């Protein structure tokens, strides 16, 4: 099977399903770690609705969807913060396709979109318990930096020059 990566509007059914899968996984991981439980259905619905992805629409944002074969397998978003800086967000692959090279392809495609949009630097934040994500970003040349935002779940911040 092969990977393909294409732009997608964040309100498409494919993007909505990927956002739900992403948010369910990261939310459940947080609640299991901190409260010993999974996300309550009402909490999940409220938080999914609060982050529509409307800022991931051209020209200031982009959402990419990765497919493995014909199946939607993951996503990555780019949000332009200013003329030189883009933020990487919503990086996700379904667990069943992890370890097949898709994450690196997806992040590199997001870097290309950010570069094409004029960004010279890509930033992101992540949580401490998302060790796989932190390892991926380090492997792809991102450097851990001082905080660039005050997000409630941001514990690690990364940057990469897009030269």
mmCIF file with all atom_site columns, C-alpha atoms in Angstrom:
data_model
loop_
_atom_site.group_PDB
_atom_site.id
_atom_site.type_symbol
_atom_site.label_atom_id
_atom_site.label_alt_id
_atom_site.label_comp_id
_atom_site.label_asym_id
_atom_site.label_entity_id
_atom_site.label_seq_id
_atom_site.pdbx_PDB_ins_code
_atom_site.Cartn_x
_atom_site.Cartn_y
_atom_site.Cartn_z
_atom_site.occupancy
_atom_site.B_iso_or_equiv
_atom_site.pdbx_formal_charge
_atom_site.auth_seq_id
_atom_site.auth_comp_id
_atom_site.auth_asym_id
_atom_site.auth_atom_id
_atom_site.pdbx_PDB_model_num
ATOM 1   C CA . UNK A 1 1   ? 0.000   0.000  0.000  1.00 0.00 ? 1   UNK A CA 1
ATOM 2   C CA . UNK A 1 2   ? 1.064   3.569  -0.577 1.00 0.00 ? 2   UNK A CA 1
ATOM 3   C CA . UNK A 1 3   ? 0.578   6.878  1.196  1.00 0.00 ? 3   UNK A CA 1
ATOM 4   C CA . UNK A 1 4   ? -1.068  9.892  -0.408 1.00 0.00 ? 4   UNK A CA 1
ATOM 5   C CA . UNK A 1 5   ? -1.456  13.293 1.221  1.00 0.00 ? 5   UNK A CA 1
ATOM 6   C CA . UNK A 1 6   ? -3.919  15.896 -0.007 1.00 0.00 ? 6   UNK A CA 1
ATOM 7   C CA . UNK A 1 7   ? -5.594  19.069 1.257  1.00 0.00 ? 7   UNK A CA 1
ATOM 8   C CA . UNK A 1 8   ? -9.009  18.685 2.845  1.00 0.00 ? 8   UNK A CA 1
ATOM 9   C CA . UNK A 1 9   ? -11.502 21.184 4.220  1.00 0.00 ? 9   UNK A CA 1
ATOM 10  C CA . UNK A 1 10  ? -11.843 20.842 7.996  1.00 0.00 ? 10  UNK A CA 1
ATOM 11  C CA . UNK A 1 11  ? -15.635 20.553 7.832  1.00 0.00 ? 11  UNK A CA 1
ATOM 12  C CA . UNK A 1 12  ? -15.595 17.563 5.474  1.00 0.00 ? 12  UNK A CA 1
ATOM 13  C CA . UNK A 1 13  ? -16.848 14.230 6.851  1.00 0.00 ? 13  UNK A CA 1
ATOM 14  C CA . UNK A 1 14  ? -13.337 12.751 6.486  1.00 0.00 ? 14  UNK A CA 1
ATOM 15  C CA . UNK A 1 15  ? -11.719 15.613 8.415  1.00 0.00 ? 15  UNK A CA 1
ATOM 16  C CA . UNK A 1 16  ? -14.443 15.514 11.086 1.00 0.00 ? 16  UNK A CA 1
ATOM 17  C CA . UNK A 1 17  ? -13.929 11.774 11.617 1.00 0.00 ? 17  UNK A CA 1
ATOM 18  C CA . UNK A 1 18  ? -10.150 12.225 11.897 1.00 0.00 ? 18  UNK A CA 1
ATOM 19  C CA . UNK A 1 19  ? -10.571 15.124 14.354 1.00 0.00 ? 19  UNK A CA 1
ATOM 20  C CA . UNK A 1 20  ? -12.891 12.958 16.479 1.00 0.00 ? 20  UNK A CA 1
ATOM 21  C CA . UNK A 1 21  ? -10.395 10.074 16.476 1.00 0.00 ? 21  UNK A CA 1
ATOM 22  C CA . UNK A 1 22  ? -7.490  12.420 17.292 1.00 0.00 ? 22  UNK A CA 1
ATOM 23  C CA . UNK A 1 23  ? -9.288  14.220 20.079 1.00 0.00 ? 23  UNK A CA 1
ATOM 24  C CA . UNK A 1 24  ? -10.666 11.021 21.585 1.00 0.00 ? 24  UNK A CA 1
ATOM 25  C CA . UNK A 1 25  ? -7.177  9.531  21.777 1.00 0.00 ? 25  UNK A CA 1
ATOM 26  C CA . UNK A 1 26  ? -5.386  12.546 23.274 1.00 0.00 ? 26  UNK A CA 1
ATOM 27  C CA . UNK A 1 27  ? -8.250  13.313 25.652 1.00 0.00 ? 27  UNK A CA 1
ATOM 28  C CA . UNK A 1 28  ? -8.526  9.727  26.876 1.00 0.00 ? 28  UNK A CA 1
ATOM 29  C CA . UNK A 1 29  ? -4.754  9.592  27.397 1.00 0.00 ? 29  UNK A CA 1
ATOM 30  C CA . UNK A 1 30  ? -4.885  12.773 29.490 1.00 0.00 ? 30  UNK A CA 1
ATOM 31  C CA . UNK A 1 31  ? -7.845  11.680 31.620 1.00 0.00 ? 31  UNK A CA 1
ATOM 32  C CA . UNK A 1 32  ? -6.425  8.180  32.153 1.00 0.00 ? 32  UNK A CA 1
ATOM 33  C CA . UNK A 1 33  ? -3.104  9.650  33.259 1.00 0.00 ? 33  UNK A CA 1
ATOM 34  C CA . UNK A 1 34  ? -4.521  12.371 35.522 1.00 0.00 ? 34  UNK A CA 1
ATOM 35  C CA . UNK A 1 35  ? -7.894  11.048 36.671 1.00 0.00 ? 35  UNK A CA 1
ATOM 36  C CA . UNK A 1 36  ? -7.816  7.315  35.973 1.00 0.00 ? 36  UNK A CA 1
ATOM 37  C CA . UNK A 1 37  ? -10.790 7.435  33.617 1.00 0.00 ? 37  UNK A CA 1
ATOM 38  C CA . UNK A 1 38  ? -11.675 7.921  29.978 1.00 0.00 ? 38  UNK A CA 1
ATOM 39  C CA . UNK A 1 39  ? -13.257 11.099 28.632 1.00 0.00 ? 39  UNK A CA 1
ATOM 40  C CA . UNK A 1 40  ? -16.951 11.418 29.438 1.00 0.00 ? 40  UNK A CA 1
ATOM 41  C CA . UNK A 1 41  ? -19.132 11.564 26.295 1.00 0.00 ? 41  UNK A CA 1
ATOM 42  C CA . UNK A 1 42  ? -20.399 15.075 27.144 1.00 0.00 ? 42  UNK A CA 1
ATOM 43  C CA . UNK A 1 43  ? -16.836 16.335 27.661 1.00 0.00 ? 43  UNK A CA 1
ATOM 44  C CA . UNK A 1 44  ? -15.759 14.835 24.370 1.00 0.00 ? 44  UNK A CA 1
ATOM 45  C CA . UNK A 1 45  ? -18.636 16.376 22.402 1.00 0.00 ? 45  UNK A CA 1
ATOM 46  C CA . UNK A 1 46  ? -18.116 19.801 24.003 1.00 0.00 ? 46  UNK A CA 1
ATOM 47  C CA . UNK A 1 47  ? -14.379 19.861 23.255 1.00 0.00 ? 47  UNK A CA 1
ATOM 48  C CA . UNK A 1 48  ? -14.716 18.551 19.704 1.00 0.00 ? 48  UNK A CA 1
ATOM 49  C CA . UNK A 1 49  ? -17.311 21.233 18.969 1.00 0.00 ? 49  UNK A CA 1
ATOM 50  C CA . UNK A 1 50  ? -15.110 23.946 20.516 1.00 0.00 ? 50  UNK A CA 1
ATOM 51  C CA . UNK A 1 51  ? -12.308 23.315 18.008 1.00 0.00 ? 51  UNK A CA 1
ATOM 52  C CA . UNK A 1 52  ? -14.002 23.390 14.605 1.00 0.00 ? 52  UNK A CA 1
ATOM 53  C CA . UNK A 1 53  ? -10.802 23.782 12.608 1.00 0.00 ? 53  UNK A CA 1
ATOM 54  C CA . UNK A 1 54  ? -12.226 26.846 10.864 1.00 0.00 ? 54  UNK A CA 1
ATOM 55  C CA . UNK A 1 55  ? -8.754  28.413 11.101 1.00 0.00 ? 55  UNK A CA 1
ATOM 56  C CA . UNK A 1 56  ? -7.313  25.599 8.961  1.00 0.00 ? 56  UNK A CA 1
ATOM 57  C CA . UNK A 1 57  ? -8.788  26.997 5.747  1.00 0.00 ? 57  UNK A CA 1
ATOM 58  C CA . UNK A 1 58  ? -6.751  28.750 3.034  1.00 0.00 ? 58  UNK A CA 1
ATOM 59  C CA . UNK A 1 59  ? -5.182  31.198 2.779  1.00 0.00 ? 59  UNK A CA 1
ATOM 60  C CA . UNK A 1 60  ? -4.229  31.411 6.515  1.00 0.00 ? 60  UNK A CA 1
ATOM 61  C CA . UNK A 1 61  ? -4.520  27.711 7.294  1.00 0.00 ? 61  UNK A CA 1
ATOM 62  C CA . UNK A 1 62  ? -4.423  24.289 5.711  1.00 0.00 ? 62  UNK A CA 1
ATOM 63  C CA . UNK A 1 63  ? -5.507  20.807 6.664  1.00 0.00 ? 63  UNK A CA 1
ATOM 64  C CA . UNK A 1 64  ? -3.817  17.799 5.100  1.00 0.00 ? 64  UNK A CA 1
ATOM 65  C CA . UNK A 1 65  ? -5.262  14.294 5.130  1.00 0.00 ? 65  UNK A CA 1
ATOM 66  C CA . UNK A 1 66  ? -3.074  11.241 4.711  1.00 0.00 ? 66  UNK A CA 1
ATOM 67  C CA . UNK A 1 67  ? -4.523  8.135  3.148  1.00 0.00 ? 67  UNK A CA 1
ATOM 68  C CA . UNK A 1 68  ? -3.004  4.701  3.374  1.00 0.00 ? 68  UNK A CA 1
ATOM 69  C CA . UNK A 1 69  ? -4.296  2.963  0.299  1.00 0.00 ? 69  UNK A CA 1
ATOM 70  C CA . UNK A 1 70  ? -7.847  4.247  0.004  1.00 0.00 ? 70  UNK A CA 1
ATOM 71  C CA . UNK A 1 71  ? -8.451  4.783  3.718  1.00 0.00 ? 71  UNK A CA 1
ATOM 72  C CA . UNK A 1 72  ? -8.201  8.132  5.509  1.00 0.00 ? 72  UNK A CA 1
ATOM 73  C CA . UNK A 1 73  ? -5.445  7.443  8.009  1.00 0.00 ? 73  UNK A CA 1
ATOM 74  C CA . UNK A 1 74  ? -4.328  10.746 9.501  1.00 0.00 ? 74  UNK A CA 1
ATOM 75  C CA . UNK A 1 75  ? -4.128  14.499 9.408  1.00 0.00 ? 75  UNK A CA 1
ATOM 76  C CA . UNK A 1 76  ? -1.943  17.533 10.039 1.00 0.00 ? 76  UNK A CA 1
ATOM 77  C CA . UNK A 1 77  ? -2.905  21.188 10.153 1.00 0.00 ? 77  UNK A CA 1
ATOM 78  C CA . UNK A 1 78  ? -0.969  24.355 9.439  1.00 0.00 ? 78  UNK A CA 1
ATOM 79  C CA . UNK A 1 79  ? -1.991  27.717 10.844 1.00 0.00 ? 79  UNK A CA 1
ATOM 80  C CA . UNK A 1 80  ? -0.146  30.860 9.688  1.00 0.00 ? 80  UNK A CA 1
ATOM 81  C CA . UNK A 1 81  ? 0.514   33.024 12.729 1.00 0.00 ? 81  UNK A CA 1
ATOM 82  C CA . UNK A 1 82  ? 2.350   35.845 10.986 1.00 0.00 ? 82  UNK A CA 1
ATOM 83  C CA . UNK A 1 83  ? 4.274   36.469 7.775  1.00 0.00 ? 83  UNK A CA 1
ATOM 84  C CA . UNK A 1 84  ? 7.164   34.220 8.831  1.00 0.00 ? 84  UNK A CA 1
ATOM 85  C CA . UNK A 1 85  ? 5.705   31.727 11.314 1.00 0.00 ? 85  UNK A CA 1
ATOM 86  C CA . UNK A 1 86  ? 3.342   28.786 10.916 1.00 0.00 ? 86  UNK A CA 1
ATOM 87  C CA . UNK A 1 87  ? 2.055   26.456 13.602 1.00 0.00 ? 87  UNK A CA 1
ATOM 88  C CA . UNK A 1 88  ? 1.770   22.700 13.149 1.00 0.00 ? 88  UNK A CA 1
ATOM 89  C CA . UNK A 1 89  ? -1.327  21.198 14.765 1.00 0.00 ? 89  UNK A CA 1
ATOM 90  C CA . UNK A 1 90  ? -3.597  18.134 14.742 1.00 0.00 ? 90  UNK A CA 1
ATOM 91  C CA . UNK A 1 91  ? -0.851  15.705 13.754 1.00 0.00 ? 91  UNK A CA 1
ATOM 92  C CA . UNK A 1 92  ? -2.486  12.300 13.999 1.00 0.00 ? 92  UNK A CA 1
ATOM 93  C CA . UNK A 1 93  ? -2.344  8.813  12.522 1.00 0.00 ? 93  UNK A CA 1
ATOM 94  C CA . UNK A 1 94  ? -4.779  6.025  13.329 1.00 0.00 ? 94  UNK A CA 1
ATOM 95  C CA . UNK A 1 95  ? -3.027  3.481  15.556 1.00 0.00 ? 95  UNK A CA 1
ATOM 96  C CA . UNK A 1 96  ? -3.392  0.698  12.986 1.00 0.00 ? 96  UNK A CA 1
ATOM 97  C CA . UNK A 1 97  ? -1.167  2.480  10.447 1.00 0.00 ? 97  UNK A CA 1
ATOM 98  C CA . UNK A 1 98  ? 1.523   3.787  12.764 1.00 0.00 ? 98  UNK A CA 1
ATOM 99  C CA . UNK A 1 99  ? 5.050   2.572  12.158 1.00 0.00 ? 99  UNK A CA 1
ATOM 100 C CA . UNK A 1 100 ? 4.644   2.590  8.358  1.00 0.00 ? 100 UNK A CA 1
ATOM 101 C CA . UNK A 1 101 ? 6.322   5.937  7.629  1.00 0.00 ? 101 UNK A CA 1
ATOM 102 C CA . UNK A 1 102 ? 3.154   7.989  7.350  1.00 0.00 ? 102 UNK A CA 1
ATOM 103 C CA . UNK A 1 103 ? 3.855   10.391 10.204 1.00 0.00 ? 103 UNK A CA 1
ATOM 104 C CA . UNK A 1 104 ? 7.125   11.613 8.717  1.00 0.00 ? 104 UNK A CA 1
ATOM 105 C CA . UNK A 1 105 ? 5.519   11.995 5.278  1.00 0.00 ? 105 UNK A CA 1
ATOM 106 C CA . UNK A 1 106 ? 2.621   13.923 6.778  1.00 0.00 ? 106 UNK A CA 1
ATOM 107 C CA . UNK A 1 107 ? 4.821   16.307 8.780  1.00 0.00 ? 107 UNK A CA 1
ATOM 108 C CA . UNK A 1 108 ? 7.115   16.893 5.797  1.00 0.00 ? 108 UNK A CA 1
ATOM 109 C CA . UNK A 1 109 ? 4.083   17.644 3.608  1.00 0.00 ? 109 UNK A CA 1
ATOM 110 C CA . UNK A 1 110 ? 2.903   20.128 6.251  1.00 0.00 ? 110 UNK A CA 1
ATOM 111 C CA . UNK A 1 111 ? 6.369   21.720 6.233  1.00 0.00 ? 111 UNK A CA 1
ATOM 112 C CA . UNK A 1 112 ? 6.123   22.091 2.446  1.00 0.00 ? 112 UNK A CA 1
ATOM 113 C CA . UNK A 1 113 ? 2.710   23.758 2.742  1.00 0.00 ? 113 UNK A CA 1
ATOM 114 C CA . UNK A 1 114 ? 4.014   26.137 5.409  1.00 0.00 ? 114 UNK A CA 1
ATOM 115 C CA . UNK A 1 115 ? 7.064   26.985 3.280  1.00 0.00 ? 115 UNK A CA 1
ATOM 116 C CA . UNK A 1 116 ? 4.925   27.540 0.170  1.00 0.00 ? 116 UNK A CA 1
ATOM 117 C CA . UNK A 1 117 ? 2.695   29.826 2.256  1.00 0.00 ? 117 UNK A CA 1
ATOM 118 C CA . UNK A 1 118 ? 5.727   31.986 3.072  1.00 0.00 ? 118 UNK A CA 1
ATOM 119 C CA . UNK A 1 119 ? 6.643   30.704 6.519  1.00 0.00 ? 119 UNK A CA 1
ATOM 120 C CA . UNK A 1 120 ? 10.329  30.509 7.392  1.00 0.00 ? 120 UNK A CA 1
ATOM 121 C CA . UNK A 1 121 ? 9.695   28.840 10.738 1.00 0.00 ? 121 UNK A CA 1
ATOM 122 C CA . UNK A 1 122 ? 7.338   26.128 11.945 1.00 0.00 ? 122 UNK A CA 1
ATOM 123 C CA . UNK A 1 123 ? 6.384   25.888 15.626 1.00 0.00 ? 123 UNK A CA 1
ATOM 124 C CA . UNK A 1 124 ? 4.281   23.484 17.648 1.00 0.00 ? 124 UNK A CA 1
ATOM 125 C CA . UNK A 1 125 ? 3.442   22.500 21.186 1.00 0.00 ? 125 UNK A CA 1
ATOM 126 C CA . UNK A 1 126 ? 2.657   19.137 22.695 1.00 0.00 ? 126 UNK A CA 1
ATOM 127 C CA . UNK A 1 127 ? 2.169   17.422 26.028 1.00 0.00 ? 127 UNK A CA 1
ATOM 128 C CA . UNK A 1 128 ? 4.735   15.534 28.048 1.00 0.00 ? 128 UNK A CA 1
ATOM 129 C CA . UNK A 1 129 ? 2.814   12.254 27.934 1.00 0.00 ? 129 UNK A CA 1
ATOM 130 C CA . UNK A 1 130 ? 2.768   12.268 24.117 1.00 0.00 ? 130 UNK A CA 1
ATOM 131 C CA . UNK A 1 131 ? 6.272   10.821 24.007 1.00 0.00 ? 131 UNK A CA 1
ATOM 132 C CA . UNK A 1 132 ? 5.822   9.363  20.525 1.00 0.00 ? 132 UNK A CA 1
ATOM 133 C CA . UNK A 1 133 ? 5.054   12.807 19.122 1.00 0.00 ? 133 UNK A CA 1
ATOM 134 C CA . UNK A 1 134 ? 8.031   14.378 20.861 1.00 0.00 ? 134 UNK A CA 1
ATOM 135 C CA . UNK A 1 135 ? 10.334  11.667 19.480 1.00 0.00 ? 135 UNK A CA 1
ATOM 136 C CA . UNK A 1 136 ? 8.916   12.163 15.959 1.00 0.00 ? 136 UNK A CA 1
ATOM 137 C CA . UNK A 1 137 ? 9.479   15.916 16.040 1.00 0.00 ? 137 UNK A CA 1
ATOM 138 C CA . UNK A 1 138 ? 13.055  15.532 17.312 1.00 0.00 ? 138 UNK A CA 1
ATOM 139 C CA . UNK A 1 139 ? 13.767  12.911 14.625 1.00 0.00 ? 139 UNK A CA 1
ATOM 140 C CA . UNK A 1 140 ? 12.452  15.304 11.950 1.00 0.00 ? 140 UNK A CA 1
ATOM 141 C CA . UNK A 1 141 ? 14.752  18.149 12.985 1.00 0.00 ? 141 UNK A CA 1
ATOM 142 C CA . UNK A 1 142 ? 12.550  20.137 15.338 1.00 0.00 ? 142 UNK A CA 1
ATOM 143 C CA . UNK A 1 143 ? 14.331  21.662 18.330 1.00 0.00 ? 143 UNK A CA 1
ATOM 144 C CA . UNK A 1 144 ? 12.741  21.990 21.739 1.00 0.00 ? 144 UNK A CA 1
ATOM 145 C CA . UNK A 1 145 ? 12.487  25.681 22.711 1.00 0.00 ? 145 UNK A CA 1
ATOM 146 C CA . UNK A 1 146 ? 11.150  28.018 25.343 1.00 0.00 ? 146 UNK A CA 1
ATOM 147 C CA . UNK A 1 147 ? 7.342   28.336 25.520 1.00 0.00 ? 147 UNK A CA 1
ATOM 148 C CA . UNK A 1 148 ? 5.760   30.325 22.700 1.00 0.00 ? 148 UNK A CA 1
ATOM 149 C CA . UNK A 1 149 ? 2.202   30.141 24.022 1.00 0.00 ? 149 UNK A CA 1
ATOM 150 C CA . UNK A 1 150 ? 0.295   29.551 27.233 1.00 0.00 ? 150 UNK A CA 1
ATOM 151 C CA . UNK A 1 151 ? -1.928  26.718 26.071 1.00 0.00 ? 151 UNK A CA 1
ATOM 152 C CA . UNK A 1 152 ? -3.459  24.785 28.970 1.00 0.00 ? 152 UNK A CA 1
ATOM 153 C CA . UNK A 1 153 ? -2.031  21.464 27.747 1.00 0.00 ? 153 UNK A CA 1
ATOM 154 C CA . UNK A 1 154 ? 1.213   22.777 26.231 1.00 0.00 ? 154 UNK A CA 1
ATOM 155 C CA . UNK A 1 155 ? 4.189   21.329 28.081 1.00 0.00 ? 155 UNK A CA 1
ATOM 156 C CA . UNK A 1 156 ? 6.814   21.090 25.338 1.00 0.00 ? 156 UNK A CA 1
ATOM 157 C CA . UNK A 1 157 ? 7.443   23.582 22.527 1.00 0.00 ? 157 UNK A CA 1
ATOM 158 C CA . UNK A 1 158 ? 9.340   22.939 19.309 1.00 0.00 ? 158 UNK A CA 1
ATOM 159 C CA . UNK A 1 159 ? 10.552  24.971 16.354 1.00 0.00 ? 159 UNK A CA 1
ATOM 160 C CA . UNK A 1 160 ? 12.098  24.242 12.994 1.00 0.00 ? 160 UNK A CA 1
ATOM 161 C CA . UNK A 1 161 ? 13.609  26.586 10.414 1.00 0.00 ? 161 UNK A CA 1
ATOM 162 C CA . UNK A 1 162 ? 12.145  25.917 6.968  1.00 0.00 ? 162 UNK A CA 1
ATOM 163 C CA . UNK A 1 163 ? 15.085  27.289 4.946  1.00 0.00 ? 163 UNK A CA 1
#
